[in-house]
Short mmCIF file of C-alpha atoms and ligand atoms in Angstrom, two decimals:
data_model
loop_
_atom_site.label_atom_id
_atom_site.label_comp_id
_atom_site.label_asym_id
_atom_site.label_seq_id
_atom_site.Cartn_x
_atom_site.Cartn_y
_atom_site.Cartn_z
CA UNK K 1 0.00 0.00 0.00
CA UNK K 2 2.62 2.58 -0.94
CA UNK K 3 -0.07 4.99 -2.02
CA UNK K 4 -1.70 5.06 1.38
CA UNK K 5 1.64 5.38 3.14
CA UNK K 6 2.51 8.38 1.02
CA UNK K 7 -0.71 10.16 1.73
CA UNK K 8 0.27 11.79 5.03
CA UNK K 9 3.55 12.82 3.43
CA UNK K 10 1.74 14.60 0.61
CA UNK K 11 -0.62 16.17 3.10
CA UNK K 12 2.28 17.26 5.30
CA UNK K 13 4.22 18.59 2.34
CA UNK K 14 1.23 20.58 1.19
CA UNK K 15 0.85 21.98 4.68
CA UNK K 16 4.56 22.86 4.79
CA UNK K 17 4.46 24.54 1.39
CA UNK K 18 1.39 26.50 2.42
CA UNK K 19 3.01 27.54 5.65
CA UNK K 20 6.24 28.62 3.91
CA UNK K 21 4.40 30.48 1.14
CA UNK K 22 2.21 32.35 3.58
CA UNK K 23 5.15 33.18 5.79
CA UNK K 24 7.25 34.43 2.88
CA UNK K 25 4.38 36.41 1.35
CA UNK K 26 3.51 37.98 4.73
CA UNK K 27 7.06 38.83 5.63
CA UNK K 28 7.89 40.23 2.19
CA UNK K 29 4.79 42.40 2.27
CA UNK K 30 5.84 43.81 5.65
CA UNK K 31 9.41 44.39 4.42
CA UNK K 32 8.32 46.10 1.20
CA UNK K 33 5.78 48.23 3.03
CA UNK K 34 8.50 49.31 5.47
CA UNK K 35 10.80 50.16 2.56
CA UNK K 36 8.22 52.24 0.74
CA UNK K 37 7.07 53.93 3.94
CA UNK K 38 10.67 54.89 4.78
CA UNK K 39 11.26 56.16 1.26
CA UNK K 40 8.05 58.23 1.38
CA UNK K 41 8.95 59.54 4.83
CA UNK K 42 12.40 60.68 3.69
CA UNK K 43 10.92 62.38 0.63
CA UNK K 44 8.32 64.07 2.80
CA UNK K 45 11.01 65.27 5.19
CA UNK K 46 12.97 66.78 2.26
CA UNK K 47 9.86 68.52 1.04
CA UNK K 48 9.18 69.97 4.47
CA UNK K 49 12.76 71.32 4.68
CA UNK K 50 12.48 72.83 1.20
CA UNK K 51 9.09 74.41 1.97
CA UNK K 52 10.35 75.93 5.21
CA UNK K 53 13.49 77.25 3.49
CA UNK K 54 11.43 78.75 0.69
CA UNK K 55 9.49 80.65 3.38
CA UNK K 56 12.68 81.89 5.11
CA UNK K 57 14.37 82.92 1.87
CA UNK K 58 11.31 84.67 0.54
CA UNK K 59 11.21 86.71 3.76
CA UNK K 60 14.95 87.51 3.44
CA UNK K 61 14.43 88.59 -0.20
CA UNK K 62 11.46 90.72 0.74
CA UNK K 63 13.43 92.57 3.43
CA UNK K 64 16.94 92.77 1.86
CA UNK K 65 16.54 92.03 -1.82
CA UNK K 66 18.96 89.71 -3.59
CA UNK K 67 21.88 90.80 -1.37
CA UNK K 68 19.92 90.13 1.76
CA UNK K 69 18.99 86.70 0.47
CA UNK K 70 22.61 85.92 -0.51
CA UNK K 71 23.75 86.89 2.95
CA UNK K 72 21.24 84.66 4.68
CA UNK K 73 22.05 81.74 2.38
CA UNK K 74 25.83 82.14 2.87
CA UNK K 75 25.46 82.35 6.61
CA UNK K 76 23.38 79.21 6.55
CA UNK K 77 25.82 77.36 4.33
CA UNK K 78 28.48 77.74 7.00
CA UNK K 79 26.49 76.14 9.77
CA UNK K 80 23.77 74.06 8.17
CA UNK K 81 24.44 70.38 8.05
CA UNK K 82 22.46 69.94 4.91
CA UNK K 83 23.60 71.75 1.83
CA UNK K 84 20.94 73.37 -0.23
CA UNK K 85 21.06 74.70 -3.72
CA UNK K 86 19.37 78.02 -4.18
CA UNK K 87 18.62 79.56 -7.51
CA UNK K 88 17.00 82.84 -8.26
CA UNK K 89 15.67 83.46 -11.73
CA UNK K 90 14.40 86.78 -12.85
CA UNK K 91 12.15 87.04 -15.82
CA UNK K 92 15.21 87.37 -18.10
CA UNK K 93 17.13 84.28 -17.24
CA UNK K 94 19.00 82.39 -14.59
CA UNK K 95 21.01 83.79 -11.85
CA UNK K 96 22.41 81.43 -9.29
CA UNK K 97 23.66 82.61 -5.99
CA UNK K 98 26.32 80.95 -3.93
CA UNK K 99 26.19 77.33 -3.20
CA UNK K 100 28.99 75.18 -1.94
CA UNK K 101 30.34 72.67 -4.45
CA UNK K 102 27.62 73.57 -6.78
CA UNK K 103 28.36 71.97 -10.09
CA UNK K 104 25.22 72.86 -11.81
CA UNK K 105 21.56 72.48 -11.26
CA UNK K 106 20.79 68.87 -12.02
CA UNK K 107 17.08 68.25 -11.60
CA UNK K 108 17.68 64.51 -11.67
CA UNK K 109 19.56 64.40 -8.39
CA UNK K 110 17.70 67.18 -6.65
CA UNK K 111 14.44 67.46 -4.80
CA UNK K 112 13.28 70.93 -5.76
CA UNK K 113 10.71 73.49 -4.76
CA UNK K 114 9.98 76.98 -6.03
CA UNK K 115 8.05 80.07 -5.16
CA UNK K 116 7.18 83.08 -7.28
CA UNK K 117 8.06 86.24 -5.38
CA UNK K 118 5.87 89.38 -5.61
CA UNK K 119 8.22 91.06 -8.14
CA UNK K 120 8.00 88.14 -10.54
CA UNK K 121 11.32 86.63 -9.53
CA UNK K 122 11.33 82.85 -9.25
CA UNK K 123 13.04 81.52 -6.15
CA UNK K 124 14.07 77.86 -6.36
CA UNK K 125 15.48 75.66 -3.63
CA UNK K 126 16.98 72.25 -4.39
CA UNK K 127 18.03 69.62 -1.96
CA UNK K 128 20.37 66.86 -3.00
CA UNK K 129 18.77 63.40 -2.83
CA UNK K 130 22.18 61.71 -2.50
CA UNK K 131 21.88 61.22 1.23
CA UNK K 132 18.39 59.83 0.88
CA UNK K 133 19.39 57.56 -1.97
CA UNK K 134 22.32 56.37 0.08
CA UNK K 135 20.08 55.53 3.05
CA UNK K 136 17.65 53.72 0.78
CA UNK K 137 20.48 51.83 -0.94
CA UNK K 138 21.72 50.59 2.44
CA UNK K 139 18.16 49.73 3.33
CA UNK K 140 17.85 47.69 0.12
CA UNK K 141 21.11 45.89 0.87
CA UNK K 142 19.78 45.04 4.34
CA UNK K 143 16.53 43.93 2.73
CA UNK K 144 18.43 41.39 0.67
CA UNK K 145 19.75 39.84 3.84
CA UNK K 146 16.37 40.00 5.55
CA UNK K 147 14.70 38.35 2.54
CA UNK K 148 17.27 35.59 2.55
CA UNK K 149 16.68 35.03 6.28
CA UNK K 150 12.93 34.97 5.66
CA UNK K 151 13.36 32.24 3.06
CA UNK K 152 15.58 30.19 5.38
CA UNK K 153 13.17 30.60 8.34
CA UNK K 154 10.14 29.83 6.16
CA UNK K 155 11.64 26.68 4.69
CA UNK K 156 12.89 25.38 8.06
CA UNK K 157 9.58 26.33 9.70
CA UNK K 158 7.67 24.65 6.87
CA UNK K 159 9.73 21.49 7.25
CA UNK K 160 9.20 21.50 11.04
CA UNK K 161 5.47 22.17 10.62
CA UNK K 162 5.29 19.28 8.16
CA UNK K 163 7.02 17.04 10.65
CA UNK K 164 4.90 17.99 13.62
CA UNK K 165 1.66 17.88 11.60
CA UNK K 166 2.48 14.41 10.37
CA UNK K 167 3.55 12.89 13.67
CA UNK K 168 0.09 12.62 15.34
CA UNK K 169 -1.55 11.58 12.07
CA UNK K 170 1.04 8.86 11.58
CA UNK K 171 0.38 7.66 15.14
CA UNK K 172 -3.36 7.63 14.51
CA UNK K 173 -2.93 5.74 11.24
CA UNK K 174 -0.59 3.23 12.88
CA UNK K 175 -3.09 2.61 15.69
CA UNK K 176 -6.06 2.31 13.33
CA UNK K 177 -4.13 -0.05 11.07
CA UNK K 178 -3.08 -2.18 14.05
CA UNK K 179 -6.68 -2.40 15.22
CA UNK K 180 -8.06 -3.25 11.80
CA UNK K 181 -5.28 -5.82 11.23
CA UNK K 182 -5.68 -7.60 14.55
CA UNK K 183 -9.45 -7.10 14.79
CA UNK K 184 -8.98 -6.35 18.48
CA UNK K 185 -11.77 -3.97 19.34
CA UNK K 186 -10.47 -3.61 22.91
CA UNK K 187 -7.44 -1.65 21.66
CA UNK K 188 -7.65 2.12 21.77
CA UNK K 189 -5.89 4.95 19.98
CA UNK K 190 -3.62 6.72 22.49
CA UNK K 191 -4.67 10.33 23.20
CA UNK K 192 -1.99 13.01 23.39
CA UNK K 193 -4.19 15.25 25.56
CA UNK K 194 -3.37 18.25 23.38
CA UNK K 195 -7.05 18.81 22.80
CA UNK K 196 -6.48 19.48 19.11
CA UNK K 197 -8.43 18.20 16.12
CA UNK K 198 -6.36 15.01 15.90
CA UNK K 199 -7.02 14.27 19.58
CA UNK K 200 -10.72 14.90 18.99
CA UNK K 201 -10.67 12.53 16.03
CA UNK K 202 -8.83 9.90 18.09
CA UNK K 203 -11.35 10.30 20.92
CA UNK K 204 -14.23 9.93 18.45
CA UNK K 205 -12.60 6.87 16.97
CA UNK K 206 -12.23 5.40 20.45
CA UNK K 207 -15.88 6.18 21.17
CA UNK K 208 -16.85 4.40 17.98
CA UNK K 209 -14.77 1.40 19.05
CA UNK K 210 -16.48 1.46 22.46
CA UNK K 211 -19.83 1.33 20.71
CA UNK K 212 -18.79 -1.39 18.30
CA UNK K 213 -17.37 -3.37 21.20
CA UNK K 214 -20.62 -2.96 23.12
CA UNK K 215 -22.69 -4.00 20.10
CA UNK K 216 -20.49 -6.99 19.34
CA UNK K 217 -20.59 -8.05 23.00
CA UNK K 218 -24.38 -7.57 22.99
CA UNK K 219 -24.76 -9.64 19.83
CA UNK K 220 -22.44 -12.30 21.13
CA UNK K 221 -24.33 -12.40 24.43
CA UNK K 222 -27.69 -12.54 22.64
CA UNK K 223 -26.43 -15.35 20.42
CA UNK K 224 -25.14 -17.24 23.46
CA UNK K 225 -28.45 -16.74 25.21
CA UNK K 226 -30.45 -17.82 22.17
CA UNK K 227 -28.33 -20.95 21.77
CA UNK K 228 -28.64 -21.67 25.47
CA UNK K 229 -32.37 -21.00 25.55
CA UNK K 230 -32.97 -23.07 22.43
CA UNK K 231 -31.09 -25.99 23.86
CA UNK K 232 -33.53 -26.60 26.69
CA UNK K 233 -36.71 -27.08 24.60
CA UNK K 234 -34.76 -28.93 21.89
CA UNK K 235 -33.31 -31.34 24.45
CA UNK K 236 -36.74 -31.87 25.95
CA UNK K 237 -38.22 -32.37 22.50
CA UNK K 238 -35.58 -34.93 21.66
CA UNK K 239 -35.97 -36.59 25.06
CA UNK K 240 -39.72 -37.03 24.62
CA UNK K 241 -39.31 -38.52 21.16
CA UNK K 242 -36.49 -40.80 22.28
CA UNK K 243 -38.43 -42.01 25.29
CA UNK K 244 -41.48 -42.81 23.19
CA UNK K 245 -39.40 -44.71 20.65
CA UNK K 246 -37.48 -46.63 23.31
CA UNK K 247 -40.48 -48.51 24.71
CA UNK K 248 -42.81 -50.93 23.01
CA UNK K 249 -45.16 -49.54 20.41
CA UNK K 250 -48.03 -47.84 22.24
CA UNK K 251 -50.34 -45.43 20.46
CA UNK K 252 -51.28 -43.49 23.61
CA UNK K 253 -47.65 -42.98 24.58
CA UNK K 254 -46.86 -41.86 21.08
CA UNK K 255 -49.75 -39.37 21.20
CA UNK K 256 -48.55 -38.02 24.51
CA UNK K 257 -44.95 -37.73 23.29
CA UNK K 258 -46.05 -36.01 20.09
CA UNK K 259 -48.17 -33.55 22.08
CA UNK K 260 -45.09 -32.75 24.21
CA UNK K 261 -43.04 -32.32 21.05
CA UNK K 262 -45.59 -29.90 19.57
CA UNK K 263 -45.59 -27.92 22.81
CA UNK K 264 -41.82 -27.64 22.85
CA UNK K 265 -41.69 -26.83 19.14
CA UNK K 266 -44.26 -24.06 19.77
CA UNK K 267 -42.06 -22.67 22.50
CA UNK K 268 -39.10 -22.54 20.10
CA UNK K 269 -41.26 -20.98 17.40
CA UNK K 270 -42.59 -18.29 19.74
CA UNK K 271 -39.06 -17.50 20.78
CA UNK K 272 -37.78 -17.25 17.22
CA UNK K 273 -40.80 -15.24 16.04
CA UNK K 274 -40.46 -12.83 18.94
CA UNK K 275 -36.74 -12.43 18.29
CA UNK K 276 -37.49 -11.63 14.66
CA UNK K 277 -40.26 -9.20 15.65
CA UNK K 278 -37.86 -7.38 17.93
CA UNK K 279 -35.21 -7.17 15.23
CA UNK K 280 -37.74 -5.88 12.73
CA UNK K 281 -39.08 -3.28 15.12
CA UNK K 282 -35.59 -2.17 16.14
CA UNK K 283 -34.33 -1.85 12.58
CA UNK K 284 -37.41 0.07 11.50
CA UNK K 285 -38.38 -2.68 9.04
CA UNK K 286 -41.60 -3.37 10.91
CA UNK K 287 -44.76 -2.44 9.05
CA UNK K 288 -47.08 -0.55 11.38
CA UNK K 289 -50.74 -0.45 10.46
CA UNK K 290 -51.50 2.76 12.22
CA UNK K 291 -55.00 3.99 12.95
CA UNK K 292 -56.47 6.58 15.30
CA UNK K 293 -57.50 4.64 18.35
CA UNK K 294 -58.62 5.49 21.85
CA UNK K 295 -56.10 3.81 24.12
CA UNK K 296 -58.79 2.58 26.50
CA UNK K 297 -59.83 0.03 23.84
CA UNK K 298 -56.36 -1.47 24.03
CA UNK K 299 -56.46 -1.53 27.83
CA UNK K 300 -59.91 -3.10 27.93
CA UNK K 301 -58.85 -5.92 25.66
CA UNK K 302 -55.72 -6.63 27.67
CA UNK K 303 -57.71 -6.59 30.92
CA UNK K 304 -60.27 -8.98 29.43
CA UNK K 305 -57.43 -11.30 28.47
CA UNK K 306 -55.83 -11.32 31.89
CA UNK K 307 -58.81 -10.98 34.23
CA UNK K 308 -59.02 -14.72 34.82
CA UNK K 309 -55.26 -15.15 35.30
CA UNK K 310 -55.23 -12.36 37.90
CA UNK K 311 -58.26 -13.75 39.68
CA UNK K 312 -56.78 -17.25 39.73
CA UNK K 313 -53.63 -15.87 41.30
CA UNK K 314 -55.48 -13.72 43.82
CA UNK K 315 -54.23 -10.44 42.35
CA UNK K 316 -56.62 -7.51 42.09
CA UNK K 317 -56.64 -6.07 38.56
CA UNK K 318 -58.14 -2.64 37.98
CA UNK K 319 -58.18 -0.20 35.09
CA UNK K 320 -58.56 3.60 35.18
CA UNK K 321 -59.02 5.14 31.77
CA UNK K 322 -59.50 8.56 30.25
CA UNK K 323 -61.49 7.58 27.17
CA UNK K 324 -60.66 10.79 25.32
CA UNK K 325 -57.02 9.80 24.87
CA UNK K 326 -56.51 8.94 21.22
CA UNK K 327 -53.26 8.04 19.48
CA UNK K 328 -52.17 6.86 16.07
CA UNK K 329 -51.16 3.27 16.72
CA UNK K 330 -50.96 -0.22 15.34
CA UNK K 331 -53.74 -1.82 17.39
CA UNK K 332 -52.41 -5.38 17.36
CA UNK K 333 -48.86 -4.30 18.23
CA UNK K 334 -50.02 -2.06 21.07
CA UNK K 335 -52.22 -4.89 22.37
CA UNK K 336 -49.08 -7.02 22.39
CA UNK K 337 -47.33 -4.31 24.45
CA UNK K 338 -50.16 -3.98 26.98
CA UNK K 339 -50.48 -7.77 27.23
CA UNK K 340 -46.76 -8.25 27.86
CA UNK K 341 -46.66 -5.60 30.58
CA UNK K 342 -49.83 -6.90 32.21
CA UNK K 343 -48.56 -10.47 32.01
CA UNK K 344 -45.33 -9.44 33.78
CA UNK K 345 -47.17 -7.36 36.39
CA UNK K 346 -49.42 -10.30 37.35
CA UNK K 347 -46.59 -12.83 37.06
CA UNK K 348 -44.28 -10.89 39.39
CA UNK K 349 -46.96 -9.92 41.92
CA UNK K 350 -47.68 -12.41 44.70
CA UNK K 351 -51.23 -13.33 45.75
CA UNK K 352 -52.97 -10.52 47.61
CA UNK K 353 -51.25 -7.84 45.59
CA UNK K 354 -52.72 -5.50 43.00
CA UNK K 355 -52.15 -4.36 39.46
CA UNK K 356 -53.49 -1.06 38.10
CA UNK K 357 -53.53 -0.15 34.46
CA UNK K 358 -54.35 3.39 33.47
CA UNK K 359 -54.62 5.68 30.46
CA UNK K 360 -54.24 9.43 30.88
CA UNK K 361 -53.04 12.55 29.14
CA UNK K 362 -49.98 14.06 30.80
CA UNK K 363 -47.91 16.99 29.57
CA UNK K 364 -49.42 16.83 26.09
CA UNK K 365 -48.77 13.11 25.75
CA UNK K 366 -50.79 9.94 25.86
CA UNK K 367 -49.65 7.87 28.82
CA UNK K 368 -50.30 4.20 29.41
CA UNK K 369 -49.19 3.10 32.87
CA UNK K 370 -49.06 -0.30 34.53
CA UNK K 371 -48.39 -0.32 38.24
CA UNK K 372 -48.02 -3.41 40.39
CA UNK K 373 -47.35 -4.08 44.05
CA UNK K 374 -45.11 -7.04 43.24
CA UNK K 375 -41.54 -8.11 43.93
CA UNK K 376 -39.97 -5.11 42.21
CA UNK K 377 -36.68 -5.04 40.31
CA UNK K 378 -33.26 -4.65 41.98
CA UNK K 379 -31.40 -1.49 40.92
CA UNK K 380 -28.59 -3.59 39.43
CA UNK K 381 -31.01 -5.33 37.09
CA UNK K 382 -33.02 -2.25 36.08
CA UNK K 383 -30.80 -1.18 33.15
CA UNK K 384 -30.68 -4.73 31.79
CA UNK K 385 -34.35 -5.67 31.77
CA UNK K 386 -34.78 -4.32 28.21
CA UNK K 387 -32.06 -6.62 26.86
CA UNK K 388 -33.06 -9.60 24.77
CA UNK K 389 -33.30 -12.84 26.76
CA UNK K 390 -32.44 -11.14 30.04
CA UNK K 391 -34.26 -12.64 32.99
CA UNK K 392 -34.04 -11.36 36.54
CA UNK K 393 -32.54 -13.58 39.22
CA UNK K 394 -35.82 -13.82 41.10
CA UNK K 395 -37.76 -14.52 37.91
CA UNK K 396 -36.14 -17.83 37.00
CA UNK K 397 -38.89 -19.77 38.70
CA UNK K 398 -41.56 -18.08 36.58
CA UNK K 399 -42.31 -19.06 33.03
CA UNK K 400 -40.90 -16.69 30.41
CA UNK K 401 -38.40 -16.15 27.66
CA UNK K 402 -36.86 -12.85 28.71
CA UNK K 403 -38.07 -11.30 25.47
CA UNK K 404 -41.27 -9.51 26.56
CA UNK K 405 -39.74 -6.19 27.55
CA UNK K 406 -37.38 -6.08 24.55
CA UNK K 407 -40.41 -6.43 22.32
CA UNK K 408 -42.34 -3.79 24.30
CA UNK K 409 -39.50 -1.28 23.97
CA UNK K 410 -38.92 -2.01 20.27
CA UNK K 411 -42.62 -1.62 19.39
CA UNK K 412 -43.12 1.54 21.46
CA UNK K 413 -40.01 3.14 19.97
CA UNK K 414 -41.10 2.13 16.45
CA UNK K 415 -44.25 4.18 17.24
CA UNK K 416 -42.03 7.14 18.14
CA UNK K 417 -42.85 6.77 21.83
CA UNK K 418 -40.81 5.95 24.89
CA UNK K 419 -41.03 3.49 27.76
CA UNK K 420 -39.75 3.96 31.31
CA UNK K 421 -39.68 2.00 34.50
CA UNK K 422 -39.51 2.90 38.17
CA UNK K 423 -39.25 0.12 40.67
CA UNK K 424 -38.62 -0.51 44.34
CA UNK K 425 -37.69 -4.07 45.30
CA UNK K 426 -40.32 -5.53 47.58
CA UNK K 427 -42.81 -2.76 46.82
CA UNK K 428 -43.56 -2.95 43.14
CA UNK K 429 -42.91 -1.52 39.72
CA UNK K 430 -44.39 1.12 37.44
CA UNK K 431 -44.00 0.83 33.67
CA UNK K 432 -44.92 4.00 31.78
CA UNK K 433 -45.42 4.34 28.04
CA UNK K 434 -45.52 7.78 26.46
CA UNK K 435 -47.02 8.18 23.02
CA UNK K 436 -47.81 11.12 20.77
CA UNK K 437 -51.34 12.40 21.44
CA UNK K 438 -53.52 12.96 18.42
CA UNK K 439 -56.54 14.61 20.03
P1 ADP E 1 -39.62 -12.50 31.30
O1 ADP E 1 -40.07 -13.48 30.28
O2 ADP E 1 -38.54 -13.02 32.16
O3 ADP E 1 -40.75 -11.90 32.07
P2 ADP E 1 -39.29 -9.83 30.25
O4 ADP E 1 -38.44 -9.32 29.13
O5 ADP E 1 -40.73 -9.60 30.17
O6 ADP E 1 -38.93 -11.35 30.43
O7 ADP E 1 -38.72 -9.17 31.58
C1 ADP E 1 -37.35 -9.18 31.83
C2 ADP E 1 -37.12 -9.22 33.34
O8 ADP E 1 -37.56 -8.01 33.91
C3 ADP E 1 -37.86 -10.28 34.04
O9 ADP E 1 -37.15 -11.51 34.05
C4 ADP E 1 -37.98 -9.72 35.45
O10 ADP E 1 -36.80 -9.96 36.19
C5 ADP E 1 -38.08 -8.24 35.23
N1 ADP E 1 -39.48 -7.74 35.26
C6 ADP E 1 -40.24 -7.39 34.21
N2 ADP E 1 -41.45 -6.92 34.62
C7 ADP E 1 -41.41 -6.98 35.96
C8 ADP E 1 -42.36 -6.62 36.99
N3 ADP E 1 -43.57 -6.11 36.70
N4 ADP E 1 -41.99 -6.80 38.29
C9 ADP E 1 -40.78 -7.30 38.59
N5 ADP E 1 -39.84 -7.66 37.67
C10 ADP E 1 -40.17 -7.49 36.37
#
């Protein structure tokens, strides 16, 4: 897989090139801006000097004429650090007055300014740009060095950035590859605790592994349970048949054995059908035949079904219904839900206890509640009762497959509702179903 191995390198290289380009572009912009700002500042300074001199000289000319001006200029030439060229032109031609080392008025190397005096004379002041050009030339030379340093820093920085950007990605890739190669879902990607995007990705990956691990464990557990739970009826089925065959031919014994076999086979079928129903409901593949139904109709039917069972066990069964509560439901599926919950409530409530089933509207929702005064559910078992094939420790003596509540939850959730339980061991349980109200 050379292609895949090269991918982080390409990514890192791209990052490094980006980093270096941005750094160089940014730095060069700053350097060039500084250069042009300095150049403009120097030019502006020259202009200010020229303007102020023009003012001074014009005043000197006004008070002392050309002689007065010459005197002022000469005096200045002795002390002033910056040599200025001064030229006075009358309307006839050019007349220059004294300037040190003046070799001629070369506009190319001078920054000049002029003012027309009241008598028509043109007063011109020139300032040599040599000094300025010299400063800027040095600046440019320094810029060469700075630019070179910028390139070196950018390329080293880019290379380092490439390295450091690649390192965590390489680690992540190595860990993911190790996990996918070994198939060990208990391995985790190490976190660097830098709280950066790579760490976040690693944490998410670990979370995903946690979930996969949980699901795989759940599936494995369910499969183990199914195999285990199928073994019992299958063994009994085989036992009955074997026993019947072992003895002498006897039609009555055969009949009895076959009846046992049918019973056991039914048990297996119910279990498999329920498991498939749960899977269908959980995956959303279940087809719900929804209709607007008052929930009390569901409750009444379930109560009718279980009245005799409750009576036989000595459990009081009562219903309390608000007949205006209507919801869009699959009648048969919801009857299955109510029947399962009622069956459990009666099954896990000793003689003398009571079971109440009610329908009400609460907080804008349709609520179906089944409350019993039975054995209750220990806190340790509460989160597990919705699992397929889970059976409570105290429930082993009762008949059951451990699939009722899984089916209840799957059907209710397929309806867009929710199911909750509150329970106190020794005092009883309350199962509550919330559904969308439609009236
Ligand atoms: P089962 O066939 O064992 O009743 P269920 O899926 O219906 O399977 O319930 C799972 C477990 O939840 C039961 O084994 C039991 O421990 C517990 N349980 C369910 N309903 C009740 C209840 N009303 N009172 C006490 N325990 C209950």
